[in-house]
Structures are given as C-alpha cells and as structure tokens.
C-alpha cells in the first residue's frame, strides 16, 4: 500500500546509524469499517473499497474506521549476545 511504502522509504534513512538500521518492518492491515449513508448499515471491507453497500446496493459510503496506523510492537535482537 502507499502508506506501507512511504513508511519503508523514510524509515531506511532515518534509522541509518541507529540500533534500528537494517530492521525489518512488518505491516498488518485491519479491515475498514464502512458506513452506508443510504441504509445506515455498518460493515467491514478490505481495500480497495467496495463501490456499493452489500446490504442495499447504495453508493453513498463513508469510511468510519480502519485507517489508523500505529506501532503494535518492537522486537530488538542483540547480535553481540547471539540472540
């Protein structure tokens, strides 16, 4: 995705010379939560966004959630210790 690619692109030069240099980034996508403005149903979807509501066929859709981006965890390996 564009967000993943952008984070990877900027992470490499920003991490150079730090403990994070050569780190591997892994991304996991959460489903989008979409609200149909025609029938008021809320449903989950994966990108690319569906062009119509699966309940009523309406096309007035608003993404309500699933656009967030956060760091879930960081794992550090001490290569000098052999971990």
CSV table of C-alpha atoms in Angstrom, one decimal:
chain,number,residue,atom,x,y,z
A,1,UNK,CA,0.0,0.0,0.0
A,2,UNK,CA,1.0,3.6,-0.3
A,3,UNK,CA,1.3,4.1,3.4
A,4,UNK,CA,3.5,1.0,3.9
A,5,UNK,CA,5.7,2.0,1.0
A,6,UNK,CA,6.1,5.6,2.4
A,7,UNK,CA,7.0,4.3,5.9
A,8,UNK,CA,9.6,1.9,4.5
A,9,UNK,CA,11.0,4.7,2.3
A,10,UNK,CA,11.5,7.1,5.1
A,11,UNK,CA,12.4,4.6,7.8
A,12,UNK,CA,15.6,3.5,6.0
A,13,UNK,CA,17.4,6.9,6.0
A,14,UNK,CA,16.0,7.8,9.4
A,15,UNK,CA,17.3,4.6,11.1
A,16,UNK,CA,20.8,4.7,9.5
A,17,UNK,CA,23.4,4.7,12.2
A,18,UNK,CA,21.0,3.6,14.9
A,19,UNK,CA,20.0,0.3,16.5
A,20,UNK,CA,17.1,0.2,14.1
A,21,UNK,CA,19.3,0.2,11.0
A,22,UNK,CA,18.6,-2.8,8.8
A,23,UNK,CA,15.4,-3.5,10.8
A,24,UNK,CA,12.5,-5.3,9.1
A,25,UNK,CA,9.1,-3.6,9.2
A,26,UNK,CA,6.0,-5.8,9.1
A,27,UNK,CA,2.6,-4.4,8.4
A,28,UNK,CA,-0.8,-5.9,9.2
A,29,UNK,CA,-4.0,-4.4,7.7
A,30,UNK,CA,-7.2,-4.1,9.8
A,31,UNK,CA,-10.5,-4.3,7.9
A,32,UNK,CA,-12.1,-1.0,7.0
A,33,UNK,CA,-15.3,-0.1,8.8
A,34,UNK,CA,-17.7,1.4,6.3
A,35,UNK,CA,-21.0,3.2,7.0
A,36,UNK,CA,-23.7,3.2,4.2
A,37,UNK,CA,-25.4,6.6,4.3
A,38,UNK,CA,-28.4,5.2,2.4
A,39,UNK,CA,-29.4,2.3,4.7
A,40,UNK,CA,-27.3,3.2,7.8
A,41,UNK,CA,-25.7,-0.3,7.8
A,42,UNK,CA,-22.1,-0.6,9.0
A,43,UNK,CA,-20.0,-3.3,7.5
A,44,UNK,CA,-16.4,-4.4,7.2
A,45,UNK,CA,-14.5,-4.3,4.0
A,46,UNK,CA,-10.9,-4.7,2.7
A,47,UNK,CA,-9.2,-2.3,0.3
A,48,UNK,CA,-10.0,-1.5,-2.4
A,49,UNK,CA,-13.2,-0.1,-1.0
A,50,UNK,CA,-16.3,-1.6,-2.5
A,51,UNK,CA,-18.3,0.7,-4.7
A,52,UNK,CA,-21.6,-0.3,-3.3
A,53,UNK,CA,-23.2,-1.4,0.0
A,54,UNK,CA,-23.6,-5.2,0.2
A,55,UNK,CA,-26.9,-4.7,2.1
A,56,UNK,CA,-28.8,-2.3,-0.1
A,57,UNK,CA,-26.6,-1.6,-3.1
A,58,UNK,CA,-26.2,2.1,-2.1
A,59,UNK,CA,-23.2,4.0,-3.2
A,60,UNK,CA,-23.1,6.7,-0.5
A,61,UNK,CA,-20.4,5.2,1.6
A,62,UNK,CA,-18.2,6.7,4.4
A,63,UNK,CA,-15.1,5.0,5.9
A,64,UNK,CA,-15.6,5.1,9.6
A,65,UNK,CA,-12.5,3.1,10.8
A,66,UNK,CA,-9.5,1.0,9.8
A,67,UNK,CA,-7.4,3.9,8.5
A,68,UNK,CA,-5.4,4.1,11.7
A,69,UNK,CA,-1.7,3.5,11.8
A,70,UNK,CA,0.2,2.6,14.9
A,71,UNK,CA,3.2,0.6,16.1
A,72,UNK,CA,2.0,-2.6,17.8
A,73,UNK,CA,5.4,-3.8,19.0
A,74,UNK,CA,9.1,-3.5,18.6
A,75,UNK,CA,11.4,-6.6,18.9
A,76,UNK,CA,15.1,-6.0,19.4
A,77,UNK,CA,17.8,-8.6,18.9
A,78,UNK,CA,21.2,-8.2,20.4
A,79,UNK,CA,23.5,-9.6,17.8
A,80,UNK,CA,26.6,-9.4,20.0
A,81,UNK,CA,24.8,-11.7,22.5
A,82,UNK,CA,23.7,-14.1,19.8
A,83,UNK,CA,20.0,-13.6,20.4
